[in-house]
Amino acid sequence: SVHEGPQRLSRLGGVELEPGMILSNEPGYYREGHYGIRLENLMLVTPLEAVPGGTREMMGFETLTLVPFDRRLIDPKQLLPWELAWLNAYQARVRREIEPVLLSDDRAWFRHATAPIG
């Protein structure tokens, strides 16, 4: 987590990340005196293939928390093309992995919630 340890994504952290550790990714934007927004996902630390010529082991992250973004809060005109592509790929992944375990009554809402944006 960015708040709890011992591991953390910070120069202040003294514990190396290891495969299997779970951290929270909490990017946010705050406009003083107006509003703030924070998006939180849990991530699993995973090993990556060695980089040719690399001198140390590399790690990556796999997103564990799969919840659709609330489309009512997103203005796609404000997004760059690559940001919109990432967002729609994430929404598609959420649908692909979560929809099979939903009760049929919930699927119509879920399909709308995970439909492409923009």
PDB file of C-alpha atoms in Angstrom:
ATOM      1  CA  SER A   1       0.000   0.000   0.000  1.00  0.00           C
ATOM      2  CA  VAL A   2       1.076   3.574  -0.364  1.00  0.00           C
ATOM      3  CA  HIS A   3       0.146   4.062   3.300  1.00  0.00           C
ATOM      4  CA  GLU A   4       0.869   0.787   5.069  1.00  0.00           C
ATOM      5  CA  GLY A   5       4.022  -1.248   4.964  1.00  0.00           C
ATOM      6  CA  PRO A   6       6.396  -2.589   5.188  1.00  0.00           C
ATOM      7  CA  GLN A   7       6.503  -2.539   1.358  1.00  0.00           C
ATOM      8  CA  ARG A   8       5.574   0.631  -0.474  1.00  0.00           C
ATOM      9  CA  LEU A   9       6.085   2.488  -3.733  1.00  0.00           C
ATOM     10  CA  SER A  10       8.280   5.213  -2.373  1.00  0.00           C
ATOM     11  CA  ARG A  11      11.901   6.215  -2.172  1.00  0.00           C
ATOM     12  CA  LEU A  12      11.407   6.072   1.580  1.00  0.00           C
ATOM     13  CA  GLY A  13      10.506   2.380   1.489  1.00  0.00           C
ATOM     14  CA  GLY A  14      13.200   0.098   2.830  1.00  0.00           C
ATOM     15  CA  VAL A  15      11.626  -3.228   1.822  1.00  0.00           C
ATOM     16  CA  GLU A  16      12.206  -4.592  -1.672  1.00  0.00           C
ATOM     17  CA  LEU A  17       9.147  -5.695  -3.587  1.00  0.00           C
ATOM     18  CA  GLU A  18       8.827  -9.445  -4.041  1.00  0.00           C
ATOM     19  CA  PRO A  19       6.489 -11.543  -6.182  1.00  0.00           C
ATOM     20  CA  GLY A  20       3.240 -12.187  -4.333  1.00  0.00           C
ATOM     21  CA  MET A  21       3.151  -8.898  -2.432  1.00  0.00           C
ATOM     22  CA  ILE A  22      -0.013  -6.831  -2.807  1.00  0.00           C
ATOM     23  CA  LEU A  23      -0.006  -3.037  -2.930  1.00  0.00           C
ATOM     24  CA  SER A  24      -2.609  -0.395  -3.582  1.00  0.00           C
ATOM     25  CA  ASN A  25      -2.326   1.948  -6.536  1.00  0.00           C
ATOM     26  CA  GLU A  26      -4.074   5.197  -5.634  1.00  0.00           C
ATOM     27  CA  PRO A  27      -3.574   7.912  -8.245  1.00  0.00           C
ATOM     28  CA  GLY A  28      -5.515  11.050  -7.502  1.00  0.00           C
ATOM     29  CA  TYR A  29      -6.057  14.644  -8.489  1.00  0.00           C
ATOM     30  CA  TYR A  30      -6.944  17.393  -6.058  1.00  0.00           C
ATOM     31  CA  ARG A  31      -7.876  20.966  -6.844  1.00  0.00           C
ATOM     32  CA  GLU A  32      -7.498  22.923  -3.635  1.00  0.00           C
ATOM     33  CA  GLY A  33     -10.764  24.395  -2.433  1.00  0.00           C
ATOM     34  CA  HIS A  34     -12.765  22.654  -5.165  1.00  0.00           C
ATOM     35  CA  TYR A  35     -12.693  18.872  -5.384  1.00  0.00           C
ATOM     36  CA  GLY A  36     -10.608  15.752  -5.462  1.00  0.00           C
ATOM     37  CA  ILE A  37     -10.823  12.328  -7.018  1.00  0.00           C
ATOM     38  CA  ARG A  38      -8.884   9.180  -6.252  1.00  0.00           C
ATOM     39  CA  LEU A  39      -8.972   5.858  -8.068  1.00  0.00           C
ATOM     40  CA  GLU A  40      -7.841   2.850  -6.069  1.00  0.00           C
ATOM     41  CA  ASN A  41      -6.912  -0.622  -7.268  1.00  0.00           C
ATOM     42  CA  LEU A  42      -5.012  -3.446  -5.628  1.00  0.00           C
ATOM     43  CA  MET A  43      -2.011  -4.770  -7.528  1.00  0.00           C
ATOM     44  CA  LEU A  44      -0.097  -8.033  -7.266  1.00  0.00           C
ATOM     45  CA  VAL A  45       3.685  -7.868  -7.676  1.00  0.00           C
ATOM     46  CA  THR A  46       4.703 -10.316 -10.425  1.00  0.00           C
ATOM     47  CA  PRO A  47       8.070 -11.316 -11.880  1.00  0.00           C
ATOM     48  CA  LEU A  48       8.843 -10.181 -15.432  1.00  0.00           C
ATOM     49  CA  GLU A  49      10.991 -11.897 -18.023  1.00  0.00           C
ATOM     50  CA  ALA A  50      14.611 -10.875 -17.884  1.00  0.00           C
ATOM     51  CA  VAL A  51      15.528  -7.863 -19.988  1.00  0.00           C
ATOM     52  CA  PRO A  52      18.297  -8.734 -22.482  1.00  0.00           C
ATOM     53  CA  GLY A  53      21.498  -7.297 -21.071  1.00  0.00           C
ATOM     54  CA  GLY A  54      19.738  -6.433 -17.820  1.00  0.00           C
ATOM     55  CA  THR A  55      21.634  -6.652 -14.572  1.00  0.00           C
ATOM     56  CA  ARG A  56      18.788  -7.196 -12.123  1.00  0.00           C
ATOM     57  CA  GLU A  57      15.475  -8.945 -11.745  1.00  0.00           C
ATOM     58  CA  MET A  58      12.474  -6.892 -12.846  1.00  0.00           C
ATOM     59  CA  MET A  59       8.964  -6.894 -11.388  1.00  0.00           C
ATOM     60  CA  GLY A  60       5.616  -5.881 -12.802  1.00  0.00           C
ATOM     61  CA  PHE A  61       2.080  -5.513 -11.517  1.00  0.00           C
ATOM     62  CA  GLU A  62      -1.195  -7.298 -12.174  1.00  0.00           C
ATOM     63  CA  THR A  63      -4.392  -5.438 -11.317  1.00  0.00           C
ATOM     64  CA  LEU A  64      -6.487  -7.471  -8.877  1.00  0.00           C
ATOM     65  CA  THR A  65      -9.426  -5.152  -8.201  1.00  0.00           C
ATOM     66  CA  LEU A  66     -11.789  -5.247 -11.157  1.00  0.00           C
ATOM     67  CA  VAL A  67     -14.543  -2.679 -10.726  1.00  0.00           C
ATOM     68  CA  PRO A  68     -15.903  -0.644 -13.646  1.00  0.00           C
ATOM     69  CA  PHE A  69     -15.258   3.078 -13.680  1.00  0.00           C
ATOM     70  CA  ASP A  70     -18.441   5.112 -13.226  1.00  0.00           C
ATOM     71  CA  ARG A  71     -19.093   6.383 -16.740  1.00  0.00           C
ATOM     72  CA  ARG A  72     -21.227   9.255 -15.387  1.00  0.00           C
ATOM     73  CA  LEU A  73     -18.034  10.793 -13.992  1.00  0.00           C
ATOM     74  CA  ILE A  74     -16.006  10.562 -17.214  1.00  0.00           C
ATOM     75  CA  ASP A  75     -15.943  13.121 -20.017  1.00  0.00           C
ATOM     76  CA  PRO A  76     -14.301  11.247 -22.900  1.00  0.00           C
ATOM     77  CA  LYS A  77     -13.623  14.547 -24.714  1.00  0.00           C
ATOM     78  CA  GLN A  78     -11.125  15.326 -21.938  1.00  0.00           C
ATOM     79  CA  LEU A  79      -9.127  12.137 -22.596  1.00  0.00           C
ATOM     80  CA  LEU A  80      -6.250  11.614 -24.982  1.00  0.00           C
ATOM     81  CA  PRO A  81      -6.749   8.764 -27.485  1.00  0.00           C
ATOM     82  CA  TRP A  82      -4.359   6.457 -25.609  1.00  0.00           C
ATOM     83  CA  GLU A  83      -6.124   7.202 -22.300  1.00  0.00           C
ATOM     84  CA  LEU A  84      -9.516   6.346 -23.797  1.00  0.00           C
ATOM     85  CA  ALA A  85      -8.070   3.157 -25.314  1.00  0.00           C
ATOM     86  CA  TRP A  86      -6.638   2.136 -21.912  1.00  0.00           C
ATOM     87  CA  LEU A  87      -9.938   2.899 -20.185  1.00  0.00           C
ATOM     88  CA  ASN A  88     -11.977   0.875 -22.683  1.00  0.00           C
ATOM     89  CA  ALA A  89      -9.527  -2.038 -22.508  1.00  0.00           C
ATOM     90  CA  TYR A  90      -9.846  -2.001 -18.705  1.00  0.00           C
ATOM     91  CA  GLN A  91     -13.661  -1.895 -18.900  1.00  0.00           C
ATOM     92  CA  ALA A  92     -13.597  -4.829 -21.368  1.00  0.00           C
ATOM     93  CA  ARG A  93     -11.356  -6.822 -19.011  1.00  0.00           C
ATOM     94  CA  VAL A  94     -13.705  -6.137 -16.094  1.00  0.00           C
ATOM     95  CA  ARG A  95     -16.651  -7.381 -18.158  1.00  0.00           C
ATOM     96  CA  ARG A  96     -14.807 -10.460 -19.452  1.00  0.00           C
ATOM     97  CA  GLU A  97     -13.647 -11.585 -16.011  1.00  0.00           C
ATOM     98  CA  ILE A  98     -16.573 -10.599 -13.774  1.00  0.00           C
ATOM     99  CA  GLU A  99     -19.716 -11.073 -15.884  1.00  0.00           C
ATOM    100  CA  PRO A 100     -19.578 -14.910 -15.865  1.00  0.00           C
ATOM    101  CA  VAL A 101     -20.013 -14.993 -12.073  1.00  0.00           C
ATOM    102  CA  LEU A 102     -22.888 -12.489 -11.894  1.00  0.00           C
ATOM    103  CA  LEU A 103     -26.510 -13.427 -11.389  1.00  0.00           C
ATOM    104  CA  SER A 104     -28.584 -12.852 -14.520  1.00  0.00           C
ATOM    105  CA  ASP A 105     -30.510 -10.003 -12.827  1.00  0.00           C
ATOM    106  CA  ASP A 106     -27.287  -7.998 -12.520  1.00  0.00           C
ATOM    107  CA  ARG A 107     -25.968  -8.521 -16.028  1.00  0.00           C
ATOM    108  CA  ALA A 108     -27.940  -5.795 -17.831  1.00  0.00           C
ATOM    109  CA  TRP A 109     -26.647  -3.128 -15.441  1.00  0.00           C
ATOM    110  CA  PHE A 110     -23.132  -4.564 -15.637  1.00  0.00           C
ATOM    111  CA  ARG A 111     -23.102  -4.612 -19.450  1.00  0.00           C
ATOM    112  CA  HIS A 112     -24.060  -0.936 -19.481  1.00  0.00           C
ATOM    113  CA  ALA A 113     -21.485  -0.112 -16.795  1.00  0.00           C
ATOM    114  CA  THR A 114     -18.686  -1.789 -18.765  1.00  0.00           C
ATOM    115  CA  ALA A 115     -19.714  -0.710 -22.286  1.00  0.00           C
ATOM    116  CA  PRO A 116     -17.119   1.220 -24.287  1.00  0.00           C
ATOM    117  CA  ILE A 117     -16.881   4.891 -23.374  1.00  0.00           C
ATOM    118  CA  GLY A 118     -16.704   7.659 -25.941  1.00  0.00           C
TER     119      GLY A 118
END
